[in-house]
Structure formats: C-alpha cells, structure tokens
C-alpha cells in the first residue's frame, strides 16, 4: 500500500479539505496532503492550508496568455510536488483534459447529491439542494466519483443516502449532507490508498 500523495483542489470554504486533514491526523487515511490548488485567493481552504503549513498554489486560466501555458504550468506544479492523486473538494473549475489523461482514474470529486441526478453545470451549493426539495425526492445524499471530461459524470465510487425530512430547507439539507461528505470522502480515498477500487467502464467495485 502506498500513501496517497494528495493534491486537494478547492475554490471555497474548504470544510472537506479540513475533514481530510483531520482523518489523516486520526490515522484513518493513509495519505499526505502535499498541496492545495485553488483558483480563489480568498478561499477558506487557503487559510486552512496556511494553518497546517501545507503549500498552496493559486492558479487560474486568466493568469495565462493561452490555455496551453496554463495546462503546462498546472502539470508542472503537480509533478514538482510529486502528486499521485487529486481530490477535488468544492473546486469550481473544469479540470483540463490533459490533467485528466495524466492522472487517469486518479482524480475524484465529491458531489452533494445522488448522481446522476442533480448534477452537471450550474448544480452546485444551494442550487443542488433547492432542486432536490423542488423535485419532491425523499432521499438525497452524497456521491464520490472519478472525474472525466464532463461535469459530475465519471464512474461513481461511493454513495450515501440522506433522508429529506418534511421541514427541510436547502440550508438544513446542505448541513445534513455535508456531515456525510466529511465522513465518506476520506473513506473513499482510503479505498484508493489500499488499491481496492476496480474500474470497469462506468462501473466501479471495491474489492
Ligand atoms: C461540498 O458540498 C461538495 O460536495 C461540493 O462543494 C462543496 C464544498 O464544500 N463539491 P467545502 O468547500 O468542502 O466546505
């Protein structure tokens, strides 16, 4: 078993990033977070990285004259930090296809609903939970999936349900779902650390 040499990509609050760091500290996840990558200097995740003395890189497409330079720089950064696995945790940008190819089946994302429902472009944050409530679904949940070139689309690795209660609001639902996110993401990353994820097309199995 190899400890994952993780890069976490985050654009916002960073509570999943913190949860991953906590699980590593508790010995529940065999990984080292080598790097935080963000497109948002003001992200809460950056503050967490500073507290934990984890290197962070601020990089976004608009900092470069062309896409190629941006992608090359991103790949170079990941190589320099000897990253073996990428965990997206509230990262609001698409991952360049070259990075997906370089890290084939080694990039995961966490989504606050049960994919393939309530995913895709524009389905983030409160939008997801509002749509779940509007739909009348009695369960929602969390999905951890591999990343491919479409939003919220790659093979599903794990899901957990959360009940939608009569008096739930988008906010209360987000809170309940987030608690489960903090649990499940590290569990899934540990499956990868233990090399237990078998991927056959769209279907994954934990052996
Ligand atoms: C989470 O709900 C996650 O599922 C989604 O973005 C949110 C990020 O929250 N992809 P945080 O920044 O980890 O607190």
PDB file of C-alpha atoms and ligand atoms in Angstrom:
ATOM      1  CA  UNK A   1       0.000   0.000   0.000  1.00  0.00           C
ATOM      2  CA  UNK A   2       1.320   3.421  -0.969  1.00  0.00           C
ATOM      3  CA  UNK A   3       0.311   6.521   0.921  1.00  0.00           C
ATOM      4  CA  UNK A   4      -1.523   8.815  -1.475  1.00  0.00           C
ATOM      5  CA  UNK A   5       0.452  11.934  -2.242  1.00  0.00           C
ATOM      6  CA  UNK A   6      -2.556  14.181  -2.479  1.00  0.00           C
ATOM      7  CA  UNK A   7      -3.284  17.483  -4.121  1.00  0.00           C
ATOM      8  CA  UNK A   8      -6.609  18.883  -2.955  1.00  0.00           C
ATOM      9  CA  UNK A   9      -8.269  21.336  -5.349  1.00  0.00           C
ATOM     10  CA  UNK A  10     -10.700  23.730  -3.656  1.00  0.00           C
ATOM     11  CA  UNK A  11     -12.323  27.057  -4.509  1.00  0.00           C
ATOM     12  CA  UNK A  12     -14.260  27.864  -1.371  1.00  0.00           C
ATOM     13  CA  UNK A  13     -14.883  27.206   2.298  1.00  0.00           C
ATOM     14  CA  UNK A  14     -12.754  24.063   2.389  1.00  0.00           C
ATOM     15  CA  UNK A  15     -14.609  22.044   5.010  1.00  0.00           C
ATOM     16  CA  UNK A  16     -13.967  18.826   3.070  1.00  0.00           C
ATOM     17  CA  UNK A  17     -10.286  19.767   2.871  1.00  0.00           C
ATOM     18  CA  UNK A  18     -10.261  20.182   6.676  1.00  0.00           C
ATOM     19  CA  UNK A  19     -12.084  16.879   7.141  1.00  0.00           C
ATOM     20  CA  UNK A  20      -9.468  15.102   5.016  1.00  0.00           C
ATOM     21  CA  UNK A  21      -6.679  16.622   7.102  1.00  0.00           C
ATOM     22  CA  UNK A  22      -8.454  15.529  10.308  1.00  0.00           C
ATOM     23  CA  UNK A  23      -8.832  11.944   9.089  1.00  0.00           C
ATOM     24  CA  UNK A  24      -5.159  11.786   8.173  1.00  0.00           C
ATOM     25  CA  UNK A  25      -4.265  13.048  11.661  1.00  0.00           C
ATOM     26  CA  UNK A  26      -6.524  10.413  13.212  1.00  0.00           C
ATOM     27  CA  UNK A  27      -4.727   7.715  11.212  1.00  0.00           C
ATOM     28  CA  UNK A  28      -7.881   6.853   9.264  1.00  0.00           C
ATOM     29  CA  UNK A  29      -6.480   7.871   5.890  1.00  0.00           C
ATOM     30  CA  UNK A  30      -3.097   6.834   4.542  1.00  0.00           C
ATOM     31  CA  UNK A  31      -2.299   9.985   2.648  1.00  0.00           C
ATOM     32  CA  UNK A  32      -0.167  13.088   2.788  1.00  0.00           C
ATOM     33  CA  UNK A  33      -1.653  16.322   1.552  1.00  0.00           C
ATOM     34  CA  UNK A  34       1.251  17.762  -0.396  1.00  0.00           C
ATOM     35  CA  UNK A  35      -0.537  20.667  -1.996  1.00  0.00           C
ATOM     36  CA  UNK A  36      -3.667  22.786  -2.152  1.00  0.00           C
ATOM     37  CA  UNK A  37      -4.563  24.100  -5.589  1.00  0.00           C
ATOM     38  CA  UNK A  38      -7.046  26.955  -5.782  1.00  0.00           C
ATOM     39  CA  UNK A  39      -8.429  29.445  -8.271  1.00  0.00           C
ATOM     40  CA  UNK A  40      -9.569  31.714  -5.420  1.00  0.00           C
ATOM     41  CA  UNK A  41      -7.061  33.524  -3.223  1.00  0.00           C
ATOM     42  CA  UNK A  42      -9.754  34.252  -0.645  1.00  0.00           C
ATOM     43  CA  UNK A  43     -10.878  30.650  -0.274  1.00  0.00           C
ATOM     44  CA  UNK A  44     -11.306  29.391   3.275  1.00  0.00           C
ATOM     45  CA  UNK A  45      -9.252  26.414   2.134  1.00  0.00           C
ATOM     46  CA  UNK A  46      -6.234  28.723   1.719  1.00  0.00           C
ATOM     47  CA  UNK A  47      -6.491  29.788   5.363  1.00  0.00           C
ATOM     48  CA  UNK A  48      -6.607  26.127   6.376  1.00  0.00           C
ATOM     49  CA  UNK A  49      -3.529  25.394   4.246  1.00  0.00           C
ATOM     50  CA  UNK A  50      -1.672  28.250   5.948  1.00  0.00           C
ATOM     51  CA  UNK A  51      -2.602  26.989   9.409  1.00  0.00           C
ATOM     52  CA  UNK A  52      -1.415  23.479   8.552  1.00  0.00           C
ATOM     53  CA  UNK A  53       1.662  24.717   6.673  1.00  0.00           C
ATOM     54  CA  UNK A  54       0.548  22.972   3.502  1.00  0.00           C
ATOM     55  CA  UNK A  55       1.905  24.576   0.329  1.00  0.00           C
ATOM     56  CA  UNK A  56      -0.767  26.136  -1.836  1.00  0.00           C
ATOM     57  CA  UNK A  57      -0.805  27.304  -5.406  1.00  0.00           C
ATOM     58  CA  UNK A  58      -3.100  29.953  -6.800  1.00  0.00           C
ATOM     59  CA  UNK A  59      -3.596  29.257 -10.480  1.00  0.00           C
ATOM     60  CA  UNK A  60      -6.292  30.068 -12.983  1.00  0.00           C
ATOM     61  CA  UNK A  61      -6.653  30.256 -16.731  1.00  0.00           C
ATOM     62  CA  UNK A  62      -6.901  34.068 -16.841  1.00  0.00           C
ATOM     63  CA  UNK A  63      -3.356  34.378 -15.450  1.00  0.00           C
ATOM     64  CA  UNK A  64      -2.005  32.961 -18.735  1.00  0.00           C
ATOM     65  CA  UNK A  65      -1.967  34.196 -22.307  1.00  0.00           C
ATOM     66  CA  UNK A  66      -3.134  30.877 -23.629  1.00  0.00           C
ATOM     67  CA  UNK A  67      -4.648  27.609 -22.478  1.00  0.00           C
ATOM     68  CA  UNK A  68      -1.552  25.572 -23.274  1.00  0.00           C
ATOM     69  CA  UNK A  69       0.666  27.596 -20.913  1.00  0.00           C
ATOM     70  CA  UNK A  70      -1.939  27.237 -18.181  1.00  0.00           C
ATOM     71  CA  UNK A  71      -2.179  23.468 -18.583  1.00  0.00           C
ATOM     72  CA  UNK A  72       1.587  23.019 -18.790  1.00  0.00           C
ATOM     73  CA  UNK A  73       2.066  25.034 -15.621  1.00  0.00           C
ATOM     74  CA  UNK A  74      -0.577  23.021 -13.782  1.00  0.00           C
ATOM     75  CA  UNK A  75       1.016  19.743 -14.852  1.00  0.00           C
ATOM     76  CA  UNK A  76       4.444  21.012 -13.878  1.00  0.00           C
ATOM     77  CA  UNK A  77       3.253  22.024 -10.407  1.00  0.00           C
ATOM     78  CA  UNK A  78       1.694  18.613  -9.841  1.00  0.00           C
ATOM     79  CA  UNK A  79       4.893  16.923 -10.998  1.00  0.00           C
ATOM     80  CA  UNK A  80       7.123  19.128  -8.841  1.00  0.00           C
ATOM     81  CA  UNK A  81       5.125  18.202  -5.756  1.00  0.00           C
ATOM     82  CA  UNK A  82       5.184  14.505  -6.727  1.00  0.00           C
ATOM     83  CA  UNK A  83       1.413  14.275  -6.642  1.00  0.00           C
ATOM     84  CA  UNK A  84      -0.042  10.800  -7.177  1.00  0.00           C
ATOM     85  CA  UNK A  85      -3.732  11.546  -6.596  1.00  0.00           C
ATOM     86  CA  UNK A  86      -6.047  14.559  -6.839  1.00  0.00           C
ATOM     87  CA  UNK A  87      -9.130  15.133  -4.679  1.00  0.00           C
ATOM     88  CA  UNK A  88     -11.486  17.865  -5.859  1.00  0.00           C
ATOM     89  CA  UNK A  89     -13.283  19.348  -2.870  1.00  0.00           C
ATOM     90  CA  UNK A  90     -15.527  22.191  -3.939  1.00  0.00           C
ATOM     91  CA  UNK A  91     -13.350  23.094  -6.929  1.00  0.00           C
ATOM     92  CA  UNK A  92     -15.471  25.231  -9.238  1.00  0.00           C
ATOM     93  CA  UNK A  93     -13.452  24.903 -12.436  1.00  0.00           C
ATOM     94  CA  UNK A  94     -13.198  22.159 -15.008  1.00  0.00           C
ATOM     95  CA  UNK A  95     -10.016  20.100 -14.878  1.00  0.00           C
ATOM     96  CA  UNK A  96      -8.105  20.343 -18.193  1.00  0.00           C
ATOM     97  CA  UNK A  97      -8.346  17.144 -20.228  1.00  0.00           C
ATOM     98  CA  UNK A  98      -4.544  16.827 -20.283  1.00  0.00           C
ATOM     99  CA  UNK A  99      -4.525  16.627 -16.489  1.00  0.00           C
ATOM    100  CA  UNK A 100      -7.314  14.027 -16.561  1.00  0.00           C
ATOM    101  CA  UNK A 101      -5.257  11.957 -19.016  1.00  0.00           C
ATOM    102  CA  UNK A 102      -2.093  12.286 -16.921  1.00  0.00           C
ATOM    103  CA  UNK A 103      -3.989  11.284 -13.757  1.00  0.00           C
ATOM    104  CA  UNK A 104      -6.284   8.706 -15.313  1.00  0.00           C
ATOM    105  CA  UNK A 105      -8.635   7.273 -12.664  1.00  0.00           C
ATOM    106  CA  UNK A 106      -6.705   9.174 -10.036  1.00  0.00           C
ATOM    107  CA  UNK A 107      -8.941  12.223  -9.668  1.00  0.00           C
ATOM    108  CA  UNK A 108     -12.061  12.151  -7.512  1.00  0.00           C
ATOM    109  CA  UNK A 109     -14.796  14.669  -6.872  1.00  0.00           C
ATOM    110  CA  UNK A 110     -17.433  14.898  -4.163  1.00  0.00           C
ATOM    111  CA  UNK A 111     -20.944  15.999  -5.039  1.00  0.00           C
ATOM    112  CA  UNK A 112     -23.731  16.846  -2.574  1.00  0.00           C
ATOM    113  CA  UNK A 113     -26.470  14.734  -4.199  1.00  0.00           C
ATOM    114  CA  UNK A 114     -27.050  11.278  -5.613  1.00  0.00           C
ATOM    115  CA  UNK A 115     -25.661  11.386  -9.148  1.00  0.00           C
ATOM    116  CA  UNK A 116     -26.578  11.017 -11.961  1.00  0.00           C
ATOM    117  CA  UNK A 117     -29.459  13.197 -10.671  1.00  0.00           C
ATOM    118  CA  UNK A 118     -28.952  16.802  -9.647  1.00  0.00           C
ATOM    119  CA  UNK A 119     -25.524  17.183 -11.221  1.00  0.00           C
ATOM    120  CA  UNK A 120     -23.909  18.981 -14.147  1.00  0.00           C
ATOM    121  CA  UNK A 121     -23.128  22.579 -14.929  1.00  0.00           C
ATOM    122  CA  UNK A 122     -24.681  25.067 -12.528  1.00  0.00           C
ATOM    123  CA  UNK A 123     -25.541  22.377  -9.998  1.00  0.00           C
ATOM    124  CA  UNK A 124     -23.501  23.413  -7.013  1.00  0.00           C
ATOM    125  CA  UNK A 125     -24.087  24.711  -3.492  1.00  0.00           C
ATOM    126  CA  UNK A 126     -27.640  25.675  -2.591  1.00  0.00           C
ATOM    127  CA  UNK A 127     -28.816  25.155  -6.205  1.00  0.00           C
ATOM    128  CA  UNK A 128     -28.490  21.402  -5.750  1.00  0.00           C
ATOM    129  CA  UNK A 129     -30.468  21.259  -2.519  1.00  0.00           C
ATOM    130  CA  UNK A 130     -33.174  23.602  -3.841  1.00  0.00           C
ATOM    131  CA  UNK A 131     -33.678  21.329  -6.855  1.00  0.00           C
ATOM    132  CA  UNK A 132     -33.823  18.262  -4.625  1.00  0.00           C
ATOM    133  CA  UNK A 133     -36.541  19.897  -2.498  1.00  0.00           C
ATOM    134  CA  UNK A 134     -38.491  21.038  -5.579  1.00  0.00           C
ATOM    135  CA  UNK A 135     -38.347  17.527  -7.021  1.00  0.00           C
ATOM    136  CA  UNK A 136     -40.103  16.023  -4.023  1.00  0.00           C
ATOM    137  CA  UNK A 137     -37.402  13.367  -3.607  1.00  0.00           C
ATOM    138  CA  UNK A 138     -37.489  11.715  -0.202  1.00  0.00           C
ATOM    139  CA  UNK A 139     -33.795  10.885  -0.234  1.00  0.00           C
ATOM    140  CA  UNK A 140     -30.743  12.786  -1.327  1.00  0.00           C
ATOM    141  CA  UNK A 141     -27.143  12.127  -0.408  1.00  0.00           C
ATOM    142  CA  UNK A 142     -23.510  12.257  -1.357  1.00  0.00           C
ATOM    143  CA  UNK A 143     -21.629  10.899  -4.345  1.00  0.00           C
ATOM    144  CA  UNK A 144     -17.898  10.440  -4.715  1.00  0.00           C
ATOM    145  CA  UNK A 145     -16.950   9.798  -8.316  1.00  0.00           C
ATOM    146  CA  UNK A 146     -13.974   9.702 -10.618  1.00  0.00           C
ATOM    147  CA  UNK A 147     -13.502  12.756 -12.769  1.00  0.00           C
ATOM    148  CA  UNK A 148     -13.806  12.640 -16.529  1.00  0.00           C
ATOM    149  CA  UNK A 149     -14.197  15.462 -19.033  1.00  0.00           C
ATOM    150  CA  UNK A 150     -17.862  16.200 -18.205  1.00  0.00           C
ATOM    151  CA  UNK A 151     -19.132  17.811 -15.012  1.00  0.00           C
ATOM    152  CA  UNK A 152     -20.260  15.296 -12.361  1.00  0.00           C
ATOM    153  CA  UNK A 153     -20.092  12.452 -14.850  1.00  0.00           C
ATOM    154  CA  UNK A 154     -17.289   9.955 -14.216  1.00  0.00           C
ATOM    155  CA  UNK A 155     -17.722   6.484 -12.658  1.00  0.00           C
ATOM    156  CA  UNK A 156     -19.366   6.537  -9.221  1.00  0.00           C
ATOM    157  CA  UNK A 157     -17.178   5.097  -6.477  1.00  0.00           C
ATOM    158  CA  UNK A 158     -19.449   5.507  -3.458  1.00  0.00           C
ATOM    159  CA  UNK A 159     -22.771   6.998  -2.434  1.00  0.00           C
ATOM    160  CA  UNK A 160     -24.562   7.507   0.843  1.00  0.00           C
ATOM    161  CA  UNK A 161     -28.185   8.486   1.342  1.00  0.00           C
ATOM    162  CA  UNK A 162     -29.554  11.292   3.467  1.00  0.00           C
ATOM    163  CA  UNK A 163     -33.261  11.468   4.258  1.00  0.00           C
ATOM    164  CA  UNK A 164     -35.193  14.536   3.102  1.00  0.00           C
ATOM    165  CA  UNK A 165     -37.423  15.492   6.017  1.00  0.00           C
ATOM    166  CA  UNK A 166     -40.761  17.330   5.786  1.00  0.00           C
ATOM    167  CA  UNK A 167     -39.405  20.539   7.258  1.00  0.00           C
ATOM    168  CA  UNK A 168     -36.030  20.545   5.500  1.00  0.00           C
ATOM    169  CA  UNK A 169     -34.818  23.742   3.854  1.00  0.00           C
ATOM    170  CA  UNK A 170     -31.964  23.978   1.355  1.00  0.00           C
ATOM    171  CA  UNK A 171     -29.789  25.090   4.270  1.00  0.00           C
ATOM    172  CA  UNK A 172     -30.726  22.285   6.652  1.00  0.00           C
ATOM    173  CA  UNK A 173     -30.352  19.730   3.880  1.00  0.00           C
ATOM    174  CA  UNK A 174     -26.930  21.128   2.952  1.00  0.00           C
ATOM    175  CA  UNK A 175     -25.865  20.781   6.599  1.00  0.00           C
ATOM    176  CA  UNK A 176     -27.029  17.160   6.867  1.00  0.00           C
ATOM    177  CA  UNK A 177     -25.409  16.255   3.557  1.00  0.00           C
ATOM    178  CA  UNK A 178     -22.150  17.979   4.474  1.00  0.00           C
ATOM    179  CA  UNK A 179     -21.768  15.876   7.627  1.00  0.00           C
ATOM    180  CA  UNK A 180     -21.932  12.756   5.483  1.00  0.00           C
ATOM    181  CA  UNK A 181     -19.495  14.273   2.957  1.00  0.00           C
ATOM    182  CA  UNK A 182     -16.894  14.716   5.667  1.00  0.00           C
ATOM    183  CA  UNK A 183     -17.171  11.040   6.549  1.00  0.00           C
ATOM    184  CA  UNK A 184     -17.395   9.420   3.142  1.00  0.00           C
ATOM    185  CA  UNK A 185     -14.678  11.295   1.231  1.00  0.00           C
ATOM    186  CA  UNK A 186     -11.828  10.015   3.366  1.00  0.00           C
ATOM    187  CA  UNK A 187     -13.297   6.511   3.356  1.00  0.00           C
ATOM    188  CA  UNK A 188     -13.224   6.515  -0.427  1.00  0.00           C
ATOM    189  CA  UNK A 189      -9.714   7.968  -0.584  1.00  0.00           C
ATOM    190  CA  UNK A 190      -8.612   5.182   1.751  1.00  0.00           C
ATOM    191  CA  UNK A 191     -10.020   2.619  -0.720  1.00  0.00           C
ATOM    192  CA  UNK A 192      -7.727   4.152  -3.331  1.00  0.00           C
ATOM    193  CA  UNK A 193      -4.781   4.166  -0.907  1.00  0.00           C
ATOM    194  CA  UNK A 194      -5.408   0.452  -0.357  1.00  0.00           C
ATOM    195  CA  UNK A 195      -5.675  -0.102  -4.110  1.00  0.00           C
ATOM    196  CA  UNK A 196      -9.123  -1.619  -3.688  1.00  0.00           C
ATOM    197  CA  UNK A 197     -11.037   0.246  -6.400  1.00  0.00           C
ATOM    198  CA  UNK A 198     -11.627  -1.777  -9.544  1.00  0.00           C
ATOM    199  CA  UNK A 199     -12.920   0.225 -12.502  1.00  0.00           C
ATOM    200  CA  UNK A 200     -14.724  -1.419 -15.407  1.00  0.00           C
ATOM    201  CA  UNK A 201     -16.058   1.269 -17.740  1.00  0.00           C
ATOM    202  CA  UNK A 202     -18.716   3.213 -15.816  1.00  0.00           C
ATOM    203  CA  UNK A 203     -18.856   0.624 -13.035  1.00  0.00           C
ATOM    204  CA  UNK A 204     -16.536   0.502 -10.051  1.00  0.00           C
ATOM    205  CA  UNK A 205     -16.241  -2.153  -7.395  1.00  0.00           C
ATOM    206  CA  UNK A 206     -14.495  -2.117  -4.060  1.00  0.00           C
ATOM    207  CA  UNK A 207     -12.708  -5.435  -3.682  1.00  0.00           C
TER     208      UNK A 207
HETATM  209  C1  LIG B   1     -19.431  20.434  -0.986  1.00  0.00           C
HETATM  210  O1  LIG B   1     -20.811  20.409  -0.761  1.00  0.00           O
HETATM  211  C2  LIG B   1     -19.054  19.487  -2.095  1.00  0.00           C
HETATM  212  O2  LIG B   1     -19.881  18.375  -2.181  1.00  0.00           O
HETATM  213  C3  LIG B   1     -19.205  20.331  -3.323  1.00  0.00           C
HETATM  214  O3  LIG B   1     -18.783  21.615  -2.934  1.00  0.00           O
HETATM  215  C4  LIG B   1     -18.963  21.772  -1.540  1.00  0.00           C
HETATM  216  C5  LIG B   1     -17.654  22.191  -0.970  1.00  0.00           C
HETATM  217  O4  LIG B   1     -17.730  22.484   0.398  1.00  0.00           O
HETATM  218  N1  LIG B   1     -18.474  19.794  -4.445  1.00  0.00           N
HETATM  219  P1  LIG B   1     -16.420  22.765   1.196  1.00  0.00           P
HETATM  220  O5  LIG B   1     -15.667  23.889   0.487  1.00  0.00           O
HETATM  221  O6  LIG B   1     -15.611  21.493   1.225  1.00  0.00           O
HETATM  222  O7  LIG B   1     -16.848  23.180   2.568  1.00  0.00           O
END
